[in-house]
CSV table of C-alpha atoms in Angstrom, one decimal:
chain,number,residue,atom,x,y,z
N,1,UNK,CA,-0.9,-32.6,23.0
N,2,UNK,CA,-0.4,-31.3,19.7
N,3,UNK,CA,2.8,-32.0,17.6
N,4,UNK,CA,4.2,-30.0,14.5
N,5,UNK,CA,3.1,-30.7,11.1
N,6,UNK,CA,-0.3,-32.4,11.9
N,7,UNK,CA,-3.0,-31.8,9.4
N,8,UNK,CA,-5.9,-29.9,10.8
N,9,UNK,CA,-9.4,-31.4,10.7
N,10,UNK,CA,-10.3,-29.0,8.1
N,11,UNK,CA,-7.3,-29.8,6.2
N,12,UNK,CA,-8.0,-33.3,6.6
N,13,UNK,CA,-11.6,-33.2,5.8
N,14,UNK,CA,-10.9,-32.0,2.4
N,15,UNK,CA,-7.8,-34.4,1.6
N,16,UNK,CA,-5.3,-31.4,1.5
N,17,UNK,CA,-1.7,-32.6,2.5
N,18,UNK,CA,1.0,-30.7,3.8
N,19,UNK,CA,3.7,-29.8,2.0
N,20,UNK,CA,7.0,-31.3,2.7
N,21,UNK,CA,8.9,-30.4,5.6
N,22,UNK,CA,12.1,-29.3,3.6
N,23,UNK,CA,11.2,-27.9,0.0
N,24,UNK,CA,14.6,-26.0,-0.2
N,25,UNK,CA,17.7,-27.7,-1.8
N,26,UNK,CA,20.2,-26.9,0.8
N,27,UNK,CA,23.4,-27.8,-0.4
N,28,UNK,CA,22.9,-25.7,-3.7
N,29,UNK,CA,21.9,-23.3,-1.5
N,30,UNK,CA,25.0,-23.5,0.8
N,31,UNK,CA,27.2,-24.1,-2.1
N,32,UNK,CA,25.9,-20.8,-3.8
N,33,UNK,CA,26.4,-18.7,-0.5
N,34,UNK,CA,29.9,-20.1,-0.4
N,35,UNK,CA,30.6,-19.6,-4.0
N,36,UNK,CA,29.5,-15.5,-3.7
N,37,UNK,CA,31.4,-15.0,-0.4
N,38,UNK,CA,28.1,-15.1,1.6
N,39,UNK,CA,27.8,-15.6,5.9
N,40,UNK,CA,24.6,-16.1,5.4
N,41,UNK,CA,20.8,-14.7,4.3
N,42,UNK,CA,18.1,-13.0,5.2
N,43,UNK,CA,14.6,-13.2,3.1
N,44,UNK,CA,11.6,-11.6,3.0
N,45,UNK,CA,10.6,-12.5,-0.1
N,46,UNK,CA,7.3,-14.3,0.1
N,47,UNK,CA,8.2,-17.0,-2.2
N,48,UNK,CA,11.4,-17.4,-0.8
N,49,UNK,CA,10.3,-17.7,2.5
N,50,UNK,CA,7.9,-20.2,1.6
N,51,UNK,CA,10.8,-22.0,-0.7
N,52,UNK,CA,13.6,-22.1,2.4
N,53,UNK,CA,11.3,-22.0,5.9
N,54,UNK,CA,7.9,-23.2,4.6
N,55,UNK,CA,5.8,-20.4,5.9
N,56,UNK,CA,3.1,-19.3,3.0
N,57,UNK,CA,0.4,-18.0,5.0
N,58,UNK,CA,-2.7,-16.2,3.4
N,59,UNK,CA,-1.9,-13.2,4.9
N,60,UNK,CA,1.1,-13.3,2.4
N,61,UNK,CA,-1.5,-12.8,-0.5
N,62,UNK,CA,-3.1,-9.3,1.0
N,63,UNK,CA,0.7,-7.7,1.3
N,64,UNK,CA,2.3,-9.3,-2.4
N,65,UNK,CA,5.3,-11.2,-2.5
N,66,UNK,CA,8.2,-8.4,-1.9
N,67,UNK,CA,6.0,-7.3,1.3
N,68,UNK,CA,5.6,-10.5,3.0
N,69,UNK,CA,5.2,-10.8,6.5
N,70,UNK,CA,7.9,-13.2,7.3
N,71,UNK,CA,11.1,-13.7,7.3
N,72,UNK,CA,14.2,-16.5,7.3
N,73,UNK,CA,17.2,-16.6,8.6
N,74,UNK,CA,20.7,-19.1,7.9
N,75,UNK,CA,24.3,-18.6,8.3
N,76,UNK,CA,26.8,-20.6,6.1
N,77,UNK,CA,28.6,-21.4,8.8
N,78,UNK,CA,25.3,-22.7,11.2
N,79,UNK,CA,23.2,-24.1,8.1
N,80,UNK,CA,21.7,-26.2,11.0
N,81,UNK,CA,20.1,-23.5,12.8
N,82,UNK,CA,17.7,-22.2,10.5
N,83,UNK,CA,15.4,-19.2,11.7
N,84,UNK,CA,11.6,-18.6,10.7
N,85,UNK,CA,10.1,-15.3,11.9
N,86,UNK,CA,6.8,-14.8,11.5
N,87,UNK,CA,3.6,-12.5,12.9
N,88,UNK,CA,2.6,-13.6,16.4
N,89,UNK,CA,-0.9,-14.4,15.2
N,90,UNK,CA,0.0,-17.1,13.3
N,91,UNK,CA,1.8,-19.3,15.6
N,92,UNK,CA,-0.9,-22.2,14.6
N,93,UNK,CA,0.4,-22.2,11.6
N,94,UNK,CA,3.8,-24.9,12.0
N,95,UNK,CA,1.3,-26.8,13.6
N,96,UNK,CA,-0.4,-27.8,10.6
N,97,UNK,CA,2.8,-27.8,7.8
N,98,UNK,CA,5.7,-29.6,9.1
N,99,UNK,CA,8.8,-27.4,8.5
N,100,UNK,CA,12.4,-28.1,8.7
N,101,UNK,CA,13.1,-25.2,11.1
N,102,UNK,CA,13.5,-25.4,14.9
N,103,UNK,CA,14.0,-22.2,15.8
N,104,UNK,CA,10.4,-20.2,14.7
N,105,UNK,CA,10.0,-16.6,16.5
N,106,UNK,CA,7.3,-13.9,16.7
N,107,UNK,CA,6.8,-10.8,15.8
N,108,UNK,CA,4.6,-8.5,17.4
N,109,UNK,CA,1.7,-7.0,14.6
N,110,UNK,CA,-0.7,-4.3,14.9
N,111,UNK,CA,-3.4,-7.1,15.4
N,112,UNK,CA,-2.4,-6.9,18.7
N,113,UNK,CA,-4.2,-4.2,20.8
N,114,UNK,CA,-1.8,-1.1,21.2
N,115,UNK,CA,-2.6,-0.9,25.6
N,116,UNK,CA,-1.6,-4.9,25.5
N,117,UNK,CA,2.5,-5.1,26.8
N,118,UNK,CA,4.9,-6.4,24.1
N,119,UNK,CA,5.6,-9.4,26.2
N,120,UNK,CA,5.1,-13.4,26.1
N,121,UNK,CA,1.9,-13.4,28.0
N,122,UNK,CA,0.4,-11.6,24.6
N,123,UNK,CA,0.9,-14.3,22.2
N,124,UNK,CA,-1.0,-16.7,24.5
N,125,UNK,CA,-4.8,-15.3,23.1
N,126,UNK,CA,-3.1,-16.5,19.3
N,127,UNK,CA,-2.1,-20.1,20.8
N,128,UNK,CA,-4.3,-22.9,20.0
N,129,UNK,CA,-6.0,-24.7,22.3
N,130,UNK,CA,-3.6,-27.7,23.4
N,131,UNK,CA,-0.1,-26.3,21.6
N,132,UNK,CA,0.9,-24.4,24.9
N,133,UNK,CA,3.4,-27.3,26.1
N,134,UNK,CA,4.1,-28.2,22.8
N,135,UNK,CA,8.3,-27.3,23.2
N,136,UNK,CA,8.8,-25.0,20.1
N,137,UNK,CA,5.7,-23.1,20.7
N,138,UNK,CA,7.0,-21.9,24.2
N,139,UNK,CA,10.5,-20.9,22.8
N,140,UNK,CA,8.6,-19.2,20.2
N,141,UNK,CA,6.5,-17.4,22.3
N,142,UNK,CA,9.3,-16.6,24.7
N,143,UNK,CA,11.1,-15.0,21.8
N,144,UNK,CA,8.3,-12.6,20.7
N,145,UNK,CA,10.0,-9.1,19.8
N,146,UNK,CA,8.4,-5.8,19.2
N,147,UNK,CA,8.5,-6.0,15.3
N,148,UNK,CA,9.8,-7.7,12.0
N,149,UNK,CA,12.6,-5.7,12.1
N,150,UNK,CA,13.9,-6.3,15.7
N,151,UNK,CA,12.8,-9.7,15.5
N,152,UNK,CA,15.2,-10.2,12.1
N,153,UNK,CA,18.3,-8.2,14.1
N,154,UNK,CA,18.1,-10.4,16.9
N,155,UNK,CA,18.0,-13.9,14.8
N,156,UNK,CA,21.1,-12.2,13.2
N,157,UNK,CA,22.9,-12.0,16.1
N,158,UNK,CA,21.9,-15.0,17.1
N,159,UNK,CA,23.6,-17.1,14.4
N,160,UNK,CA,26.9,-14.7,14.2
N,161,UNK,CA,25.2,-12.7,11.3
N,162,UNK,CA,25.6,-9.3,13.0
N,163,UNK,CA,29.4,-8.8,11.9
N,164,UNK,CA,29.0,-11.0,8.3
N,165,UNK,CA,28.4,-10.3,4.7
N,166,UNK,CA,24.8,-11.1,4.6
N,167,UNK,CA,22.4,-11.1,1.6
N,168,UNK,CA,18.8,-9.6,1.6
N,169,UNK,CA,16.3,-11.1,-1.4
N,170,UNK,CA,14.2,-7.3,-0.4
N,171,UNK,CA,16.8,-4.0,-0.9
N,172,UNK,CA,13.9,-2.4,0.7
N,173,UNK,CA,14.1,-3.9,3.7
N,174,UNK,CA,17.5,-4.4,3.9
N,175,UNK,CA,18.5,-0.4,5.5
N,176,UNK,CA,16.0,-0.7,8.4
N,177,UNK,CA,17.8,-4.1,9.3
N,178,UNK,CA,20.7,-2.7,8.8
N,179,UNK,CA,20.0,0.6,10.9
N,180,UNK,CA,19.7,-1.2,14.0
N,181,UNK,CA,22.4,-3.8,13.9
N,182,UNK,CA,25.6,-2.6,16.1
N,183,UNK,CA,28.5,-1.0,12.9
């Protein structure tokens, strides 16, 4: 079985190391959500992402930093419950960088044929070969949704974020959030 954070043969091969599990420092962080009257966050902001979930995929490179394909999620008030989201075909990637973050869902991407159901069974051809029991990989492919946005609404409710003052590092991105969460 495969566990989170193990170096890839590749990786390996080549005497890369994963970054650390935690890069974020999250005491300034909660002290500065506090401080500005903040329930919580939402980023989309490549770097960010990267900085507070450790996600930095290549893919991140094609799209720049404000268009990333990933987001994270934290309330003030549930620091301990930290949310990655990411694209459903790169669900190998936490298996390679440990991360800090328990709670890593999927998004459903247009790398995924359009006649294939937006439903658990279709993360399975993205899974690597001896992750399916691994624990968070089945809660992450039991929480794929039908896109970033839907995916980002439903983490917010999760964590009591719906109803909260909630900053976005992306204004762009922020209304279509916004637009589907209950007023």
């Amino acid at each position: 079985m495969m566990a989170q954070g193990q170096p890839s043969p590749v990786t390996a091969q080549f005497g890369q190391r994963p970054r650390p599990a935690r890069l974020c420092n999250l005491d300034r962080l909660l002290d500065a959500m506090e401080a500005r009257g903040l329930d919580g966050l939402l980023s989309y902001y490549s770097r960010n992402v990267m900085y507070l979930g450790g996600y930095a995929s290549g893919s991140t490179a094609i799209y720049g930093e404000a268009n990333g394909v990933a987001a994270f999620v934290i309330s003030r008030r549930e620091p301990d419950h930290p949310i990655a989201i990411m694209p459903e075909f790169e669900i190998g990637y936490f298996l390679r960088q440990p991360t800090w973050v328990r709670d890593i869902r999927l998004y459903r991407t247009l790398i995924l044929p359009f006649d294939i159901p937006t439903e658990p069974s279709a993360v399975d051809r993205f899974i690597p070969q001896g992750a399916h029991d691994v624990p968070w990989v089945r809660r992450a492919r039991e929480s794929f949704s039908e896109s970033l946005t839907r995916a980002c609404v439903r983490a917010l409710q999760d964590v009591g974020l719906d109803r909260g003052r909630v900053a976005f590092d992306n204004l762009s991105f922020a209304p279509f959030v916004a637009s589907e969460l209950p007023h």
